[in-house]
Backbone as a chain_set.jsonl record, in Angstrom:
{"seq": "XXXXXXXXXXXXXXXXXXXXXXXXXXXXXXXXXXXXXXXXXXXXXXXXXXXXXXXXXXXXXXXXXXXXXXXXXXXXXXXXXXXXXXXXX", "coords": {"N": [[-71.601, -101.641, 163.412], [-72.887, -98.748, 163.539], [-75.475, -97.158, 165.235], [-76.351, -94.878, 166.312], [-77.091, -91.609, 167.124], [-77.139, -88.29, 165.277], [-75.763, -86.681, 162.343], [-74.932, -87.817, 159.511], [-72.416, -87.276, 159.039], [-71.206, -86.927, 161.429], [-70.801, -88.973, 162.375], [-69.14, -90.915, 159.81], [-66.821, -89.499, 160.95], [-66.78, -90.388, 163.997], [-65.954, -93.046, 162.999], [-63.78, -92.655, 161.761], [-62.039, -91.599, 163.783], [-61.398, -93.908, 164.832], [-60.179, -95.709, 163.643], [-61.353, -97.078, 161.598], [-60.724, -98.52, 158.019], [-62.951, -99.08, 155.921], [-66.184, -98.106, 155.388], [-69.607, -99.098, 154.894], [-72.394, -98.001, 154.289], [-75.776, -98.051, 153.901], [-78.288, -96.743, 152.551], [-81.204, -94.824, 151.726], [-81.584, -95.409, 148.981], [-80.236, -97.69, 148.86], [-82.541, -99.238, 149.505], [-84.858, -98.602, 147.739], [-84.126, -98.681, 145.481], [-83.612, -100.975, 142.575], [-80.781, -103.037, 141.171], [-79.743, -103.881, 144.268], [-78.208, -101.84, 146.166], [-75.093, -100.028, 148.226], [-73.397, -97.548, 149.729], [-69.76, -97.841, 149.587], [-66.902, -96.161, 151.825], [-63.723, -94.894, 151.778], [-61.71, -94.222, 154.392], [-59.295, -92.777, 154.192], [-58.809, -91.132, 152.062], [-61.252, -90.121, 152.128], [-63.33, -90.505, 150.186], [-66.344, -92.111, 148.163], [-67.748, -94.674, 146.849], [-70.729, -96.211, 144.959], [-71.772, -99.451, 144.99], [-72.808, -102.779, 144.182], [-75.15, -104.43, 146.794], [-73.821, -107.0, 147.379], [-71.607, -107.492, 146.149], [-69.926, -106.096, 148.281], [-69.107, -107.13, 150.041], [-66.511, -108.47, 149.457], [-65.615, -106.869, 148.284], [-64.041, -105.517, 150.079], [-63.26, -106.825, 151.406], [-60.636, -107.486, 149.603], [-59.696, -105.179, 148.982], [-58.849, -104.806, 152.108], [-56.962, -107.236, 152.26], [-55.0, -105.971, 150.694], [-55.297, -106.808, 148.027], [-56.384, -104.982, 145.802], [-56.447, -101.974, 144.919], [-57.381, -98.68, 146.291], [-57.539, -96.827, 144.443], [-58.144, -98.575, 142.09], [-60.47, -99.35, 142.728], [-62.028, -97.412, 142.367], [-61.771, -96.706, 139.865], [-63.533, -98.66, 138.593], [-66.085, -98.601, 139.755], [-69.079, -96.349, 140.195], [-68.746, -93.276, 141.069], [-69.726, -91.66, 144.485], [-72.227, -89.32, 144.44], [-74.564, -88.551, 145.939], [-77.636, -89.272, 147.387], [-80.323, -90.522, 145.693], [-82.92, -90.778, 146.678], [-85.132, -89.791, 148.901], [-86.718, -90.979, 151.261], [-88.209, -93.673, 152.218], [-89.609, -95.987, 149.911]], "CA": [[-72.837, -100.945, 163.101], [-73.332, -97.422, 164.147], [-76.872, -96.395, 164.832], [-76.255, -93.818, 166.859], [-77.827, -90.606, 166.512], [-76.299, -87.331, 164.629], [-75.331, -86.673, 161.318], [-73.954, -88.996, 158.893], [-70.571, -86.616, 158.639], [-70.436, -87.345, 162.483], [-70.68, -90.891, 162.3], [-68.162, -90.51, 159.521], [-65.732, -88.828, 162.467], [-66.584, -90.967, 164.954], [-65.256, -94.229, 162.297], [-62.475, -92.072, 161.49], [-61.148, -91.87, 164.928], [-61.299, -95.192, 165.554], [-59.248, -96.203, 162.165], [-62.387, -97.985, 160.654], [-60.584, -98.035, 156.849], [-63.874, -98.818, 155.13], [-67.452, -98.172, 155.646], [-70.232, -99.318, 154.022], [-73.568, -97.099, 154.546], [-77.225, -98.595, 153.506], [-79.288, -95.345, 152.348], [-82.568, -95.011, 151.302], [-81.396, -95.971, 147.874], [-80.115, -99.15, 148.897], [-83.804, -100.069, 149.722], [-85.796, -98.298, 146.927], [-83.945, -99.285, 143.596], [-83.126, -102.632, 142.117], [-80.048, -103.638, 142.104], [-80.216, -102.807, 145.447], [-76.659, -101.056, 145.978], [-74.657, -99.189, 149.288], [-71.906, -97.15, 149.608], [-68.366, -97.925, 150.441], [-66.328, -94.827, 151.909], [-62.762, -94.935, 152.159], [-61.339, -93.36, 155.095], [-58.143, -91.941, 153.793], [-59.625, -90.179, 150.863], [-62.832, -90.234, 152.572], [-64.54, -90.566, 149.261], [-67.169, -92.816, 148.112], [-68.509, -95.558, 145.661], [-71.775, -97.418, 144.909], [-71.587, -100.952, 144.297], [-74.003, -103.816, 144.496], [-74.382, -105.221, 147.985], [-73.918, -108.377, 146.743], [-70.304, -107.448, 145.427], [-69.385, -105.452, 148.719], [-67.531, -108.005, 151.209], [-65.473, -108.915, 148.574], [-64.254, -105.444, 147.923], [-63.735, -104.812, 151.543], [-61.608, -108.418, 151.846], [-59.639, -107.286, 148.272], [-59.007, -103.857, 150.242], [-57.987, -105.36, 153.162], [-55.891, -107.794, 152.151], [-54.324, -105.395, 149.491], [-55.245, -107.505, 146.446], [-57.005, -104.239, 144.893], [-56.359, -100.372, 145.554], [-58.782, -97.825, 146.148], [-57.514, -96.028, 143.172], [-58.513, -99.032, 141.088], [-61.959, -99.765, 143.266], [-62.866, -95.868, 142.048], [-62.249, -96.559, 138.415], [-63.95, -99.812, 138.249], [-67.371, -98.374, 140.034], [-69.295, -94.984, 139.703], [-68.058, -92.301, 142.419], [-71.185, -91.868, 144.815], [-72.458, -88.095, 144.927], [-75.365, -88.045, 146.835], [-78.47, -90.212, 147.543], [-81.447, -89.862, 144.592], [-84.07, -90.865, 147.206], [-85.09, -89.13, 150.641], [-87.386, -91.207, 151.654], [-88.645, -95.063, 152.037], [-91.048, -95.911, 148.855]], "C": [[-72.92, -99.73, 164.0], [-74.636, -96.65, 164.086], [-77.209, -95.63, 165.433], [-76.771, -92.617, 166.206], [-76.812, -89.36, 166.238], [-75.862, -87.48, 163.189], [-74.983, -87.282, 160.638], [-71.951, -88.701, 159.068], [-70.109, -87.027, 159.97], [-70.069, -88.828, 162.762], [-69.6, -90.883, 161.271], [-67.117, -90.116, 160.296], [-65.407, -89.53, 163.267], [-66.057, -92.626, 164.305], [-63.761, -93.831, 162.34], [-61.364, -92.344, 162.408], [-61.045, -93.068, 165.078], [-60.155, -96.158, 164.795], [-60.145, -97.308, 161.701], [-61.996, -97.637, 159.136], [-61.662, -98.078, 156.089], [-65.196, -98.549, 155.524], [-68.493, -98.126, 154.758], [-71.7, -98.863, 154.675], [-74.688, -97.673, 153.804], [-77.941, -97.393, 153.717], [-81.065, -95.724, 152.217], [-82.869, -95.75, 149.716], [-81.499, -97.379, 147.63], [-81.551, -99.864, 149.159], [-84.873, -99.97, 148.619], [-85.183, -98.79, 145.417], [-83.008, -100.682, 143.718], [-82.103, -102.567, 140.875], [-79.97, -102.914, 143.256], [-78.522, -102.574, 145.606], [-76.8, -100.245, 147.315], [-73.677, -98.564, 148.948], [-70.873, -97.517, 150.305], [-67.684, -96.56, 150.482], [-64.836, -95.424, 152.257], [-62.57, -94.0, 153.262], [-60.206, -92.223, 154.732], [-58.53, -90.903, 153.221], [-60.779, -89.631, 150.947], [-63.709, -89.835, 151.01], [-65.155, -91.639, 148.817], [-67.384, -93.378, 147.196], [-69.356, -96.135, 145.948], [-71.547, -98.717, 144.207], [-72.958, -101.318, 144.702], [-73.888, -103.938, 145.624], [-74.027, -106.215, 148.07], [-72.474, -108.274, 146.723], [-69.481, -106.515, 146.649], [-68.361, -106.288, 149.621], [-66.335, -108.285, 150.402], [-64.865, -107.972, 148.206], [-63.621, -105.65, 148.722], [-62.52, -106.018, 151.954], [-60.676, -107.944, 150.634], [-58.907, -105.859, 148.965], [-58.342, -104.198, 150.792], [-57.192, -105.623, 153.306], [-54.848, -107.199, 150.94], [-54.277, -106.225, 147.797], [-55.407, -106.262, 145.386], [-56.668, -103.252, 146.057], [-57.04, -99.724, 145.713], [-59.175, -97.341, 145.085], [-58.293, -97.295, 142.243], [-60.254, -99.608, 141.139], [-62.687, -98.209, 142.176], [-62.908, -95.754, 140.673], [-63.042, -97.857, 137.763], [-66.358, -99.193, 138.863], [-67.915, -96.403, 140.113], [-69.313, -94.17, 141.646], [-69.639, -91.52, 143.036], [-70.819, -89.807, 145.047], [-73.331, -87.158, 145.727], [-76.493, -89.479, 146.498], [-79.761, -89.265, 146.552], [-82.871, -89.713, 146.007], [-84.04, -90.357, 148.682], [-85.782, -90.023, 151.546], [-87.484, -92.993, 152.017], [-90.01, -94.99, 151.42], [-92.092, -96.729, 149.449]], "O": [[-73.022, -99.878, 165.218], [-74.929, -95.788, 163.258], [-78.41, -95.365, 165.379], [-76.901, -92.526, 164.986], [-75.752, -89.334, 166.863], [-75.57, -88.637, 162.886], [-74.084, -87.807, 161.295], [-70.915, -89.36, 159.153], [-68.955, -87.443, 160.079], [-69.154, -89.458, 163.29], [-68.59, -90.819, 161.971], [-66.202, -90.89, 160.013], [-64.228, -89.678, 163.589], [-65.765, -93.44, 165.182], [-62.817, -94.47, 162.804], [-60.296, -92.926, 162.223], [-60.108, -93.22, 165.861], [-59.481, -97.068, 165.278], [-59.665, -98.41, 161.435], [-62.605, -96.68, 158.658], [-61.68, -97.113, 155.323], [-65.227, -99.142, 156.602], [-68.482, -97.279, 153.865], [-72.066, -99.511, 155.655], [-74.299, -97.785, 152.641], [-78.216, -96.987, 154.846], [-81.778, -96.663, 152.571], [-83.863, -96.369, 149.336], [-82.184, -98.071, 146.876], [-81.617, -101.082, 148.997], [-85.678, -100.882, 148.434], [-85.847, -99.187, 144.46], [-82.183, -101.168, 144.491], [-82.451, -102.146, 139.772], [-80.076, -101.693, 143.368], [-77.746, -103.327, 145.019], [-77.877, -99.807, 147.721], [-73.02, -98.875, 147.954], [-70.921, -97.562, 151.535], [-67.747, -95.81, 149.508], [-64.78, -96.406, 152.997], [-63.204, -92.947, 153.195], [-60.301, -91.022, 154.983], [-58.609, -89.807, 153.777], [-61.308, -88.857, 150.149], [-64.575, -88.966, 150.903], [-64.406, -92.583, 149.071], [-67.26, -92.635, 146.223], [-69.312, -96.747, 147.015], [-71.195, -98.894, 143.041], [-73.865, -100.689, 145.247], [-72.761, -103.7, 146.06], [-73.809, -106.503, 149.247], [-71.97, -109.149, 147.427], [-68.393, -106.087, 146.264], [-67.159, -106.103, 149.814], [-65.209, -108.281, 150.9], [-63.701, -108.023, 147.81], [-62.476, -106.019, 148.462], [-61.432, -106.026, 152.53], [-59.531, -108.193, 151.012], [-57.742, -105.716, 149.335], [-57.154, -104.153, 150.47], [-56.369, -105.073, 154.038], [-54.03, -107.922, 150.372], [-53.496, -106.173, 146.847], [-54.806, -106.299, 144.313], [-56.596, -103.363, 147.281], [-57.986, -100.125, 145.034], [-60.312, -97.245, 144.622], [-59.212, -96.822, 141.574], [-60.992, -100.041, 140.254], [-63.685, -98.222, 141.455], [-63.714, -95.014, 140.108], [-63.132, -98.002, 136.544], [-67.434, -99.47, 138.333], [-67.132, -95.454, 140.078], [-69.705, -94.468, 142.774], [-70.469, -90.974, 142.309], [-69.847, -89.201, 145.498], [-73.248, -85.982, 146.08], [-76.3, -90.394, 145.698], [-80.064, -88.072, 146.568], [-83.577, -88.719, 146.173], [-83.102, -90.499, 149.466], [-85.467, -89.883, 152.728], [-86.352, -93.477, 152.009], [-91.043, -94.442, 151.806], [-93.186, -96.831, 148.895]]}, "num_chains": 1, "name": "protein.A"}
């Protein structure tokens, strides 16, 4: 858990260095809409998907243990492009 203060992109950086391959981020989203949903970020690619949170350890162990690829995580869920909500409703 990183709740350190600064940017998301630096927190992003500061995973990076460390070789954290996935990270899973809880927005404002994840609290305001139902299914409640986070993002997973790959490091490599550093790009992003929303899933359920419900359905996220189980990526992150299928990752891990190479059962499933990123490439096939990114065509199975929708590619995250930004957060709808700014706020807490």
């Amino acid at each position: 858990v990183d709740d350190s203060s600064g940017s998301i992109g630096r927190r992003y950086a500061r995973t990076d260095e460390i070789g954290v391959a996935f990270g899973i981020t809880v927005d404002f989203d994840t609290v305001n809409k139902t299914p409640h949903t986070a993002t997973l970020r790959d490091r490599d690619s550093m790009t992003q998907i929303r899933a359920e949170v419900t359905e996220l350890p189980g990526l992150v162990r299928d990752l891990a243990n190479g059962s499933v690829t990123w490439a096939e995580v990114e065509s199975k869920y929708p590619v995250f492009g930004g957060q709808e909500t700014v706020k807490k409703e």
